[in-house]
Backbone as JSON Lines, residues from 0, in Angstrom:
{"i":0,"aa":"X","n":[-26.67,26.98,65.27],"ca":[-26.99,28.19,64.55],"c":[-28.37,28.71,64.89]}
{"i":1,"aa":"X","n":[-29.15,27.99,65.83],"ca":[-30.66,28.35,66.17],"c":[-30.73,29.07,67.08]}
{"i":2,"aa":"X","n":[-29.38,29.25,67.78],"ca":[-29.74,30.15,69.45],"c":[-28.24,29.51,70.25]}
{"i":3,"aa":"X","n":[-28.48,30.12,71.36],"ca":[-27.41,30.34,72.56],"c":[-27.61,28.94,73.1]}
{"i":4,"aa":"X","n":[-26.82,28.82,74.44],"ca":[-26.36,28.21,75.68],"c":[-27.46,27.38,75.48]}
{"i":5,"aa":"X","n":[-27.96,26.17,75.68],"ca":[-28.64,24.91,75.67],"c":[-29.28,24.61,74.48]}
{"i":6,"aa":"X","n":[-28.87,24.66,73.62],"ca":[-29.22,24.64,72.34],"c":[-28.13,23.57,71.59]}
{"i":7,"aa":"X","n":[-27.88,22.43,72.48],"ca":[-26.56,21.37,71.6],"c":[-25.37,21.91,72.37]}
{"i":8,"aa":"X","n":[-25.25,23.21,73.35],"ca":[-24.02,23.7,74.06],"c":[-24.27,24.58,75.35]}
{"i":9,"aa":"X","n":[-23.61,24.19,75.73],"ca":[-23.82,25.3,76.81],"c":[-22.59,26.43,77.09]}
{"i":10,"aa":"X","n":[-22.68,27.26,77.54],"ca":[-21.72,28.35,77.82],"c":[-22.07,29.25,78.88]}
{"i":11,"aa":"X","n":[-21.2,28.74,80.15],"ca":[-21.22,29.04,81.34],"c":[-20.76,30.34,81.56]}
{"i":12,"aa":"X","n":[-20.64,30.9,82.83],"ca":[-19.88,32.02,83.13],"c":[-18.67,31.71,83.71]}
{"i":13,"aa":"X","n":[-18.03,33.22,83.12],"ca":[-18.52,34.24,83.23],"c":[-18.75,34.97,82.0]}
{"i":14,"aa":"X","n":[-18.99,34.18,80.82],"ca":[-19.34,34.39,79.32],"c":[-21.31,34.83,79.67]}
{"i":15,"aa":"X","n":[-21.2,36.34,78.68],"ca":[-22.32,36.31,79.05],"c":[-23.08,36.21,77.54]}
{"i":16,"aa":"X","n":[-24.31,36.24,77.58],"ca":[-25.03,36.58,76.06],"c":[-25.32,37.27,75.77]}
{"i":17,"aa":"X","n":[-25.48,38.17,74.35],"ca":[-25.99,38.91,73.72],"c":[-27.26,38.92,73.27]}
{"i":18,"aa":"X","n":[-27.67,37.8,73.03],"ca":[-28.91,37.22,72.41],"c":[-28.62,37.12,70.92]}
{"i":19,"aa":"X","n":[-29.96,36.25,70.43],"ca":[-29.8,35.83,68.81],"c":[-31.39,35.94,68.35]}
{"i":20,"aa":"X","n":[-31.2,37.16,67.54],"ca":[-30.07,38.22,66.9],"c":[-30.24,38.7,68.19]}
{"i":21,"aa":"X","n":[-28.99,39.14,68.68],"ca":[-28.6,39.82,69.77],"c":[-28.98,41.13,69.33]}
{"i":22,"aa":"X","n":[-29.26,42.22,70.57],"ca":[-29.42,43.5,69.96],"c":[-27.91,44.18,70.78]}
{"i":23,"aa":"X","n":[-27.21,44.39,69.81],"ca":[-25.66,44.43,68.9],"c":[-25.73,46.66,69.73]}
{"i":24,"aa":"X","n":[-24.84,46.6,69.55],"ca":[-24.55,48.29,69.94],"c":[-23.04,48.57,69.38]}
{"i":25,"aa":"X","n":[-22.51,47.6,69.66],"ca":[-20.9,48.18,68.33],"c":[-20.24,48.08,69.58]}
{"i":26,"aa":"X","n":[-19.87,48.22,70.94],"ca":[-19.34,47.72,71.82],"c":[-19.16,46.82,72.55]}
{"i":27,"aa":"X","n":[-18.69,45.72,72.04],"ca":[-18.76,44.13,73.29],"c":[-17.86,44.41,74.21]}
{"i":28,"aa":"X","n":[-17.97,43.94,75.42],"ca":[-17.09,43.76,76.37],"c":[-15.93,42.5,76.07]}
{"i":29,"aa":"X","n":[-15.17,42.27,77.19],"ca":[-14.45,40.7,77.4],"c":[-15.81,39.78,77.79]}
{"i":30,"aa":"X","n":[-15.94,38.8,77.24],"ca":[-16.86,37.54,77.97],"c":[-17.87,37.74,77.3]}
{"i":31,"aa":"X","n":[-18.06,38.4,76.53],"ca":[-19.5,38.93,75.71],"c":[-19.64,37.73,74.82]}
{"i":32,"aa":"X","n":[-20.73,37.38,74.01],"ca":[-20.24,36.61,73.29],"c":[-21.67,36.54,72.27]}
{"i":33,"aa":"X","n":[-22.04,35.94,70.81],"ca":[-23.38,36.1,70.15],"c":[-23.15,35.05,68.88]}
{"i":34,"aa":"X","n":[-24.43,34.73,68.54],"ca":[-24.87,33.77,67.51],"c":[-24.92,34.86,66.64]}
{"i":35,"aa":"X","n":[-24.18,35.0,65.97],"ca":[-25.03,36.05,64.73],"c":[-23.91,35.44,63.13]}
{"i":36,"aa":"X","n":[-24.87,36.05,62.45],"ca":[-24.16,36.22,60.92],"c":[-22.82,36.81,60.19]}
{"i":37,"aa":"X","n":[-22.37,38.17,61.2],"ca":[-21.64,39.02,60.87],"c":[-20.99,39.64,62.25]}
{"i":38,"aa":"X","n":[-19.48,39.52,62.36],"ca":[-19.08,39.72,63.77],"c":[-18.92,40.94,63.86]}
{"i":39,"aa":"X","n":[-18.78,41.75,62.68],"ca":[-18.33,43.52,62.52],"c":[-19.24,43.94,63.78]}
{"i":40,"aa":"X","n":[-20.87,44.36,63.61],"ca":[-21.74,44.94,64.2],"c":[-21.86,44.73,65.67]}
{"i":41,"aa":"X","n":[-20.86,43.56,66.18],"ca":[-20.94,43.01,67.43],"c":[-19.85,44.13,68.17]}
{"i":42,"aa":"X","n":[-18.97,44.91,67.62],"ca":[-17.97,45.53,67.52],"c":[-17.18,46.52,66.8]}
{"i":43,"aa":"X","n":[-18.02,47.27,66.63],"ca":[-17.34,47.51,65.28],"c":[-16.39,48.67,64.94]}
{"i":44,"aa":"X","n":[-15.59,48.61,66.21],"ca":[-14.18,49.22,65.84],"c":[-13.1,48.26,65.96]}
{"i":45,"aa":"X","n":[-13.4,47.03,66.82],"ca":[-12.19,45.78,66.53],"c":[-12.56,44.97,65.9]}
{"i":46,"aa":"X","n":[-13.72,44.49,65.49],"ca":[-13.93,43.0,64.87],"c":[-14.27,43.45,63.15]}
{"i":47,"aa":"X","n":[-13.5,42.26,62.61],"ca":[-13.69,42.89,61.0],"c":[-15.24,41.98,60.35]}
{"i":48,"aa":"X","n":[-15.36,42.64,59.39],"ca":[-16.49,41.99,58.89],"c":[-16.49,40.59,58.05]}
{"i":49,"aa":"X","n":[-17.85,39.84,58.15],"ca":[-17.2,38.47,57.59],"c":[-18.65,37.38,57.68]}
{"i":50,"aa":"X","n":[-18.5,36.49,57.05],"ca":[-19.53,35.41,56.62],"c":[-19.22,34.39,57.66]}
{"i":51,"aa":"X","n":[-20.16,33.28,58.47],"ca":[-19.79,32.41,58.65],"c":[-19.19,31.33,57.96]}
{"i":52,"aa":"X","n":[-18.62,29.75,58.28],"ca":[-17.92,29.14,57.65],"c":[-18.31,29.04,55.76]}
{"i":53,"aa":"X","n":[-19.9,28.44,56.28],"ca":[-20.47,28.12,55.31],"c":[-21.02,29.18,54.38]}
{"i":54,"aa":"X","n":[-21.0,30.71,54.37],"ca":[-21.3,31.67,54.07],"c":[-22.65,32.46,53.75]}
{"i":55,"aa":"X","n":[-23.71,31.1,54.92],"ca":[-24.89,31.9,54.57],"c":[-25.72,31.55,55.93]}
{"i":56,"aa":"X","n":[-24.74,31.21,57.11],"ca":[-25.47,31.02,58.3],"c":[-24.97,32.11,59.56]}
{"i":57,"aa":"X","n":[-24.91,31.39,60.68],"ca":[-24.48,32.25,62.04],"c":[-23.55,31.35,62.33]}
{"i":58,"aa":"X","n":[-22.35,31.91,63.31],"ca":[-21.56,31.42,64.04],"c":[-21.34,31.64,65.2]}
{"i":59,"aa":"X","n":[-20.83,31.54,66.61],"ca":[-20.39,31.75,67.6],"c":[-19.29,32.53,67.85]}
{"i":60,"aa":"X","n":[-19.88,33.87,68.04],"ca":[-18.73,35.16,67.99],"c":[-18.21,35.59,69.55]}
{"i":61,"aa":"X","n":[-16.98,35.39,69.92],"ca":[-16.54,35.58,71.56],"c":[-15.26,36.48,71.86]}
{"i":62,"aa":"X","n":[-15.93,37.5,72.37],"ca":[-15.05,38.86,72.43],"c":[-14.06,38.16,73.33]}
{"i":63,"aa":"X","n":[-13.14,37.82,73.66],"ca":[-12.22,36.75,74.32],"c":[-12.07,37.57,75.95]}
{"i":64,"aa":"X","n":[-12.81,36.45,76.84],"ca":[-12.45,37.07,77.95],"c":[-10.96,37.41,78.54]}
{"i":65,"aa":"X","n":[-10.91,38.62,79.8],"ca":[-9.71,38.43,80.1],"c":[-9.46,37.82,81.39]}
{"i":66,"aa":"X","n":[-10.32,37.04,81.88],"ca":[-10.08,36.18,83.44],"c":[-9.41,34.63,82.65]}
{"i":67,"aa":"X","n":[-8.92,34.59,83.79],"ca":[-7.85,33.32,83.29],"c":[-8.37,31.82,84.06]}
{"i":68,"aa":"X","n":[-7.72,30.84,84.08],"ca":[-8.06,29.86,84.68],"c":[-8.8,28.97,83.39]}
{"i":69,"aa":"X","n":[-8.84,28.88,82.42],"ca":[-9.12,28.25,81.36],"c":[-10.52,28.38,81.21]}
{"i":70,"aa":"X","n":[-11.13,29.41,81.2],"ca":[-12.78,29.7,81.43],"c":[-13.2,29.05,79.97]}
{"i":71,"aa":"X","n":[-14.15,28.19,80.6],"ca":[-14.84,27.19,79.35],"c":[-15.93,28.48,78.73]}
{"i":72,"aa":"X","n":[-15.76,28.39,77.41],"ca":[-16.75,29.16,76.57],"c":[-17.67,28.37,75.81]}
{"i":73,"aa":"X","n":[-17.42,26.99,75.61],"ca":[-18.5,26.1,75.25],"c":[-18.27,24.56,75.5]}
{"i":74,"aa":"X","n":[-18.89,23.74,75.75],"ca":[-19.18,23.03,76.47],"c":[-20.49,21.83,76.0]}
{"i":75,"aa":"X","n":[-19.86,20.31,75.16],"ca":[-20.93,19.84,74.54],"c":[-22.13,19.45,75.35]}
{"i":76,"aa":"X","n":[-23.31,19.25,74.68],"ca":[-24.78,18.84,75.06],"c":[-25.54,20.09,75.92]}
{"i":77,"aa":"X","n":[-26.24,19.9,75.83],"ca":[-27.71,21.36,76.03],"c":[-27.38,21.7,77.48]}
{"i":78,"aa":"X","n":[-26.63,21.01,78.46],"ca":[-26.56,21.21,79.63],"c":[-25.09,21.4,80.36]}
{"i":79,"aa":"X","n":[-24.47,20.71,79.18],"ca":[-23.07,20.75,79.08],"c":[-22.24,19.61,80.09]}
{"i":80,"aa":"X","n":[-22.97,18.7,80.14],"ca":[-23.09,17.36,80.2],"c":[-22.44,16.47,78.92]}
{"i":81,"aa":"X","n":[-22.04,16.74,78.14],"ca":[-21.35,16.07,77.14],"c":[-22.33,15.32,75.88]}
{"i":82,"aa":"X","n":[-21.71,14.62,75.29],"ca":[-22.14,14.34,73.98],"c":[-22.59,13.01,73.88]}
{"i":83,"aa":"X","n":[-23.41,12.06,73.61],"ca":[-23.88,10.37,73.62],"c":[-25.04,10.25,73.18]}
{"i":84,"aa":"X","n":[-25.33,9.21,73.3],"ca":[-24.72,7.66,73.95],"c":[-23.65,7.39,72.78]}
{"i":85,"aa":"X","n":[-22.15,7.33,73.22],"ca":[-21.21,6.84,72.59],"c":[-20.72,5.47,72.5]}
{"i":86,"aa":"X","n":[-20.31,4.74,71.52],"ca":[-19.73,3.01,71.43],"c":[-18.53,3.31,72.04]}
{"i":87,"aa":"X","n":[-18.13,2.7,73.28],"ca":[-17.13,2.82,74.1],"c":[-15.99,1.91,73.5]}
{"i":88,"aa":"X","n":[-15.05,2.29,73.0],"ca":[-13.82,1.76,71.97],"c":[-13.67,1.92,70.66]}
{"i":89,"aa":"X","n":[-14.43,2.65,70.13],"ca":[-14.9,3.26,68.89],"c":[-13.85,4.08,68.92]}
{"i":90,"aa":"X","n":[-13.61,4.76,67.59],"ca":[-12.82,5.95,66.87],"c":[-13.44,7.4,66.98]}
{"i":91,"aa":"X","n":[-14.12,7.88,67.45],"ca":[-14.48,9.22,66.8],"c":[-13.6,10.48,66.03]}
{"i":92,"aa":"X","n":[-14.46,11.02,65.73],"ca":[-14.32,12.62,65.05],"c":[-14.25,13.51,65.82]}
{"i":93,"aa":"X","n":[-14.08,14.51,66.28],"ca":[-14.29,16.19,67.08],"c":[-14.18,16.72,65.82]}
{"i":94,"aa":"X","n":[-14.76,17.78,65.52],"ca":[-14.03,19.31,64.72],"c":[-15.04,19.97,65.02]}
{"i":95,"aa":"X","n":[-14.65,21.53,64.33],"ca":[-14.68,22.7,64.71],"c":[-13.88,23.68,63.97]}
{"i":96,"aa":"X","n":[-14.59,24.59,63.29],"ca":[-13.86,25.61,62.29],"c":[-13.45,27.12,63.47]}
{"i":97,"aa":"X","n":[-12.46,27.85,62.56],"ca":[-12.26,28.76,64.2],"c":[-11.38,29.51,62.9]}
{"i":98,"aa":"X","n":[-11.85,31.01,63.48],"ca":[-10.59,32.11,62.72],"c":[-11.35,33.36,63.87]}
{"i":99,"aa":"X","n":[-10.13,34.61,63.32],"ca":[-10.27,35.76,64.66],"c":[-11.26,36.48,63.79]}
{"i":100,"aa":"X","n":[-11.34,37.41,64.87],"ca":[-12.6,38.38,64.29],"c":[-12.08,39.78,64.52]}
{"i":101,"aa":"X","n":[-10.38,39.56,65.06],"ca":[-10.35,40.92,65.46],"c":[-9.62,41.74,64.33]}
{"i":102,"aa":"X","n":[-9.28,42.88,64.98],"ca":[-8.33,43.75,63.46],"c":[-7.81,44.42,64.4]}
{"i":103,"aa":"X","n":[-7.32,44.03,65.8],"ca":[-6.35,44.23,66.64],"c":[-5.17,43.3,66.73]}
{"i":104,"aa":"X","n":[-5.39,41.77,66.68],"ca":[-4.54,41.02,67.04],"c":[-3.18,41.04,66.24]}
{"i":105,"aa":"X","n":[-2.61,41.36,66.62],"ca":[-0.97,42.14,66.04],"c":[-0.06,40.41,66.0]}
{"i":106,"aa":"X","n":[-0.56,40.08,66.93],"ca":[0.82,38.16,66.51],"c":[0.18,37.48,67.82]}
{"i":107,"aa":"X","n":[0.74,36.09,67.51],"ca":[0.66,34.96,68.42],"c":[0.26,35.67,70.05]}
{"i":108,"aa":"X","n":[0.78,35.96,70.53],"ca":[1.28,36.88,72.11],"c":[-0.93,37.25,72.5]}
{"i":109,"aa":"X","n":[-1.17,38.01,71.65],"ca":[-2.26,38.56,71.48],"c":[-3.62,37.76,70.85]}
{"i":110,"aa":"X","n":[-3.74,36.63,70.05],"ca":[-5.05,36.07,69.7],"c":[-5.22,34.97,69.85]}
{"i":111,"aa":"X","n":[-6.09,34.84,70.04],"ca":[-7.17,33.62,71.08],"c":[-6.08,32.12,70.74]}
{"i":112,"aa":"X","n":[-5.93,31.42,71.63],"ca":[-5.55,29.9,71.64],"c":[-6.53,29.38,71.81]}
{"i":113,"aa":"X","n":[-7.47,28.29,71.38],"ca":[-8.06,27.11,72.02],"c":[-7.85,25.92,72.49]}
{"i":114,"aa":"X","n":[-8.02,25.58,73.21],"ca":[-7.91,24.05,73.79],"c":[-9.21,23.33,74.29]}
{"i":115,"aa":"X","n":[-9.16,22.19,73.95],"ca":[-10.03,20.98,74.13],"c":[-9.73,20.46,75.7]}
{"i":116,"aa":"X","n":[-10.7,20.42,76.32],"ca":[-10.58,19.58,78.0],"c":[-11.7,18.58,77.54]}
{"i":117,"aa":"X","n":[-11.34,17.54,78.03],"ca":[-12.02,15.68,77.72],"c":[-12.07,15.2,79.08]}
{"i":118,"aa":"X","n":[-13.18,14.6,79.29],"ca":[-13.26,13.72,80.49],"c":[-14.4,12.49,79.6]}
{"i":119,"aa":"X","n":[-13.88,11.01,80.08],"ca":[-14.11,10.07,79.64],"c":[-13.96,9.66,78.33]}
{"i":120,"aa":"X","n":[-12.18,10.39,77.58],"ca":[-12.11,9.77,76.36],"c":[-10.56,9.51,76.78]}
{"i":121,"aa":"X","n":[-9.91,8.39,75.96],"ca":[-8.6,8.15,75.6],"c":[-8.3,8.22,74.51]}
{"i":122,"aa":"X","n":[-7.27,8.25,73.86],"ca":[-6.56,8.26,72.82],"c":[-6.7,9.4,72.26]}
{"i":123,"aa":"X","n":[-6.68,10.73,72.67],"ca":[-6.99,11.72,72.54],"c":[-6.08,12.4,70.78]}
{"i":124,"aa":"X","n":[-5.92,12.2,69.85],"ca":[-5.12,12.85,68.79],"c":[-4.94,14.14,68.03]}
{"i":125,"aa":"X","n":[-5.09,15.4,68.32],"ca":[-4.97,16.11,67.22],"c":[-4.61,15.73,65.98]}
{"i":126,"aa":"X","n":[-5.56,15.3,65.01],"ca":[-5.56,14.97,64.1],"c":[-5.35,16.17,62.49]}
{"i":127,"aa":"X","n":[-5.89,17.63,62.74],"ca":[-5.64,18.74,61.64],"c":[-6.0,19.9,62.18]}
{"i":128,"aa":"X","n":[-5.19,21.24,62.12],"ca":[-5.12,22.0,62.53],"c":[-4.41,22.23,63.45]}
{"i":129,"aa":"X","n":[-4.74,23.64,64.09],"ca":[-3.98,24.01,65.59],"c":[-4.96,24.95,66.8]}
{"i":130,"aa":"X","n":[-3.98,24.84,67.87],"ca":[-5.03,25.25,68.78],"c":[-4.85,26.94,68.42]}
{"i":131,"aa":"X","n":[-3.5,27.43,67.9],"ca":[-3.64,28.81,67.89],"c":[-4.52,28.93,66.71]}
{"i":132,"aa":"X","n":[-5.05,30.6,67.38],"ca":[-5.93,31.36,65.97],"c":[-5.28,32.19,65.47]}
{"i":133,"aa":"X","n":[-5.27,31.78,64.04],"ca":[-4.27,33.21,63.22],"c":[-4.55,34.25,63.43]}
{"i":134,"aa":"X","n":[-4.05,35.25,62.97],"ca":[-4.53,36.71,62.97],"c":[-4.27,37.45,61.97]}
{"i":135,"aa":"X","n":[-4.88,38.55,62.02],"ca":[-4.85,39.11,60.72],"c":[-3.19,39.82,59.98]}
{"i":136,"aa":"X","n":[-3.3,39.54,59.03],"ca":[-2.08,39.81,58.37],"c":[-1.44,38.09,58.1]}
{"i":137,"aa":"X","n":[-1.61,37.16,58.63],"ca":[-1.23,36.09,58.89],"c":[-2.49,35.34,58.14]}
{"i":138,"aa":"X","n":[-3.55,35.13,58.6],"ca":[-4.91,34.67,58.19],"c":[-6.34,34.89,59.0]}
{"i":139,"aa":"X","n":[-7.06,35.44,58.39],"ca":[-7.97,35.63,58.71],"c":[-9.26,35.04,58.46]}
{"i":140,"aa":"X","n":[-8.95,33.33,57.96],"ca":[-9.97,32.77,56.94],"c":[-10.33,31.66,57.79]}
{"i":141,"aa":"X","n":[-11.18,31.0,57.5],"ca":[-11.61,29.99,58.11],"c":[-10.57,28.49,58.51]}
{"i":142,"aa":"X","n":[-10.16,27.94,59.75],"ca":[-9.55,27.06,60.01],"c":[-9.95,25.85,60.34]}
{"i":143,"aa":"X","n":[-9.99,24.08,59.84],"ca":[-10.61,23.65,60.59],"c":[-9.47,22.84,61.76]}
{"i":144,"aa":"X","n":[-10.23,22.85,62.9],"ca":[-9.22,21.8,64.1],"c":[-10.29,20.26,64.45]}
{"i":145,"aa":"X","n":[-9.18,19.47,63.91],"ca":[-10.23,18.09,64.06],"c":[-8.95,17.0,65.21]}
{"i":146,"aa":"X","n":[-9.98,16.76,66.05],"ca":[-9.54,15.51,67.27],"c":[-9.93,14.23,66.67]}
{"i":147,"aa":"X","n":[-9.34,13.39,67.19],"ca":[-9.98,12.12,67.16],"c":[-9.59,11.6,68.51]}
{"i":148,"aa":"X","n":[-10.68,10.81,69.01],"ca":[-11.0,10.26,70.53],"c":[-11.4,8.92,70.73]}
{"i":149,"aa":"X","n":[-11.3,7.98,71.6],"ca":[-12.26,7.24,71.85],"c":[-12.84,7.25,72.95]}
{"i":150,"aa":"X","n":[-13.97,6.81,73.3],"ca":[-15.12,6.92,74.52],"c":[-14.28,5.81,75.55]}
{"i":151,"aa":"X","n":[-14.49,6.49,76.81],"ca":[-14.66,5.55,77.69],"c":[-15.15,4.94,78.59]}
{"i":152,"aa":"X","n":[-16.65,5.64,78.11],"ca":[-18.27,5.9,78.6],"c":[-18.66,6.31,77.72]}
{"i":153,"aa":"X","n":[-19.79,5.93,78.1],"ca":[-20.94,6.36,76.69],"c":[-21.57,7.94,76.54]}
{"i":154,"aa":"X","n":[-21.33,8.61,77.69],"ca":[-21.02,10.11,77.62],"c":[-19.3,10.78,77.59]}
{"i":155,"aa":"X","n":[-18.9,11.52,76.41],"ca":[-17.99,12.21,76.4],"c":[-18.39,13.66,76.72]}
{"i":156,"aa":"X","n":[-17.18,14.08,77.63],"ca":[-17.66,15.64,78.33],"c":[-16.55,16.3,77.19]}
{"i":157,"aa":"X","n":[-16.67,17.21,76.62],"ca":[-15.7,18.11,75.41],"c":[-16.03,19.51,75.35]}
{"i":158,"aa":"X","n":[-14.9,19.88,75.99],"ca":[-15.64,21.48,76.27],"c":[-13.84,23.05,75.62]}
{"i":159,"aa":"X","n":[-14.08,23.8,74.88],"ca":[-13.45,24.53,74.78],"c":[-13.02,25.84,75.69]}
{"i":160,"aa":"X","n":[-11.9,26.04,75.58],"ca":[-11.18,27.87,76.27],"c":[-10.77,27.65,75.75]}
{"i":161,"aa":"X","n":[-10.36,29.17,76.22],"ca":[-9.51,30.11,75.6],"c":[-7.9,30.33,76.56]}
{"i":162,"aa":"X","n":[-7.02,29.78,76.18],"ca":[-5.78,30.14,76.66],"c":[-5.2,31.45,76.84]}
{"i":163,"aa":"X","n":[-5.59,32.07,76.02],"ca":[-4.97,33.96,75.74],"c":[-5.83,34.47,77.04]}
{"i":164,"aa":"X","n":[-5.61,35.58,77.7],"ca":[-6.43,36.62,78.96],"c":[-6.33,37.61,78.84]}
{"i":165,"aa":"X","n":[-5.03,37.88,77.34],"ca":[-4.89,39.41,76.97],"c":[-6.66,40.05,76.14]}
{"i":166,"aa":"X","n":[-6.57,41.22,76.38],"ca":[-7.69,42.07,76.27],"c":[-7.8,42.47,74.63]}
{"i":167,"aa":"X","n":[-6.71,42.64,74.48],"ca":[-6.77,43.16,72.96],"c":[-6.73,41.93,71.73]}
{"i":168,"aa":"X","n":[-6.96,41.86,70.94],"ca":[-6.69,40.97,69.82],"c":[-7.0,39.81,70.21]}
{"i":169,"aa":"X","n":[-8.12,39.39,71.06],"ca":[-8.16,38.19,71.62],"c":[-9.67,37.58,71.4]}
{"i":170,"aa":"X","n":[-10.31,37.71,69.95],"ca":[-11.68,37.55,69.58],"c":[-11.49,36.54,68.82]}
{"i":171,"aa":"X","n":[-12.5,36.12,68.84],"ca":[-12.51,34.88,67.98],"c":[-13.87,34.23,66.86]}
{"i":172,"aa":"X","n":[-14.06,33.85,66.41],"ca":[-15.1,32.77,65.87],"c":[-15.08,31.14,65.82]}
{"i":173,"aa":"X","n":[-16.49,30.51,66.31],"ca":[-16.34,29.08,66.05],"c":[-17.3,28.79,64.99]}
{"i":174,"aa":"X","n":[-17.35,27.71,64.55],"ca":[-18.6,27.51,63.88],"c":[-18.4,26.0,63.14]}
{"i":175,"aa":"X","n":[-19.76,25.36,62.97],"ca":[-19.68,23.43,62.64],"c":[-18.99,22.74,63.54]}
{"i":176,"aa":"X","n":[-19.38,23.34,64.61],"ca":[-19.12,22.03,65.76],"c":[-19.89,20.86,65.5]}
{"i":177,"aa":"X","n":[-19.22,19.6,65.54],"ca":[-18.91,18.1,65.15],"c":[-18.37,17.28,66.1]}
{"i":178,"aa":"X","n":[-19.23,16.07,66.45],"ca":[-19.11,14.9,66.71],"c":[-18.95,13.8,65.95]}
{"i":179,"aa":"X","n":[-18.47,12.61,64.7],"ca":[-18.91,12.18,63.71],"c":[-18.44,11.03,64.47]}
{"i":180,"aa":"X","n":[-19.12,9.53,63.48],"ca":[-19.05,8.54,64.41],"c":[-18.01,8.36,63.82]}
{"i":181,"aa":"X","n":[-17.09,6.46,63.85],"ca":[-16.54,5.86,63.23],"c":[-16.61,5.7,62.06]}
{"i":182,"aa":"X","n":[-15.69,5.66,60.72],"ca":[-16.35,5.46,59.86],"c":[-16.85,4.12,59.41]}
{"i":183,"aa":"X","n":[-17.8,3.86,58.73],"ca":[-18.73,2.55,58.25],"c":[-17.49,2.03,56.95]}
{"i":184,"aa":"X","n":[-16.75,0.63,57.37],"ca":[-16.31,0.12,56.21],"c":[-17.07,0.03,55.1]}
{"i":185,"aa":"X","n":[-15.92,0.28,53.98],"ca":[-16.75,0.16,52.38],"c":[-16.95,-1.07,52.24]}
{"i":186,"aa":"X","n":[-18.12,-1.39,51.21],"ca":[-18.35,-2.64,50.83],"c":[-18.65,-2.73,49.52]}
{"i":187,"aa":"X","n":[-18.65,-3.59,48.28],"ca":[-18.52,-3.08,47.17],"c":[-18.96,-4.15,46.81]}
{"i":188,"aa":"X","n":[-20.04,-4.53,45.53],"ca":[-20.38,-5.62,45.12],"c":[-19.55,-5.21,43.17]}
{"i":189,"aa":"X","n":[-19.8,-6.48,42.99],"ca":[-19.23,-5.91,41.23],"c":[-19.45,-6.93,40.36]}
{"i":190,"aa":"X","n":[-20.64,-7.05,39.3],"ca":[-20.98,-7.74,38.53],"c":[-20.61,-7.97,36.98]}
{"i":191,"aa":"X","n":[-20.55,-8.62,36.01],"ca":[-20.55,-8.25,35.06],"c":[-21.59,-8.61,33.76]}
């Protein structure tokens, strides 16, 4: 929520930046993409207005490109080098909250899919959620999508696209991107 591309993520091209606070004009392109508070102003004849998850920060707003080939839009660690030093056989967490931003996306056909690409994890699970993003009329509210992984190196590479290349209805929001460890067994003492 502090800033763009090496800041805990990176986001390659052909995604470009806006800046944070981006200076906003009401027209984004495809590949455009901004840290901000409110996705309306980023757009504001397709993207509807709206709070991040938590309703008083910024999120990661991405006018959904239309080049195909699974163009990574984010990409963990400042360099995009992945996430560590991980316990190699451990359980982890992934999540990530995600809803559209557009007030175009008419059905499935039209708004953003995400998918997860992993290098050096197994047991890969979708554990809650989905990769599609609702759309409006359907939902327009906050979603969360949680993985669970294990390392198979002490760097995990975890990087998101976008499946959709259609132009219209194809915006999105992320926001509380998450790594969490294993959880710590309970332990309980009890006296009387």
């Amino acid at each position: 929520e502090s800033g763009g591309s090496g800041n805990g993520f990176q986001v390659p091209a052909p995604f470009v930046f806006l800046g944070t606070p981006p200076p906003l004009t009401g027209t984004s392109s495809p590949g455009d993409y901004a840290i901000i508070p409110n996705p309306q102003p980023m757009n504001t004849a397709n993207f509807i207005s709206g709070t991040d998850h938590s309703g008083s920060g910024k999120m990661m707003v991405v006018d959904g490109t239309t080049v195909g080939g699974g163009q990574r839009f984010w990409k963990a660690g400042n360099t995009g080098g992945g996430v560590g030093p991980l316990t190699i056989g451990a359980t982890y967490t992934f999540s990530y909250w995600k809803k559209t931003v557009s007030t175009t996306a008419v059905d499935a056909s039209t708004a953003a899919n995400i998918s997860v690409a992993w290098n050096n994890a197994s047991s890969v699970t979708l554990v809650a959620g989905s990769e599609q993003v609702s759309f409006p009329g359907v939902s327009s509210v906050w979603q969360q999508v949680k993985y669970s992984f294990i390392p198979t190196s002490a760097f995990v590479n975890i990087e998101l696209y976008n499946n959709n290349s259609n132009s219209v209805g194809n915006d999105f929001a992320i926001d509380d991107v998450e790594v969490l460890p294993p959880p710590v067994p309970l332990s309980l003492r009890y006296s009387i």
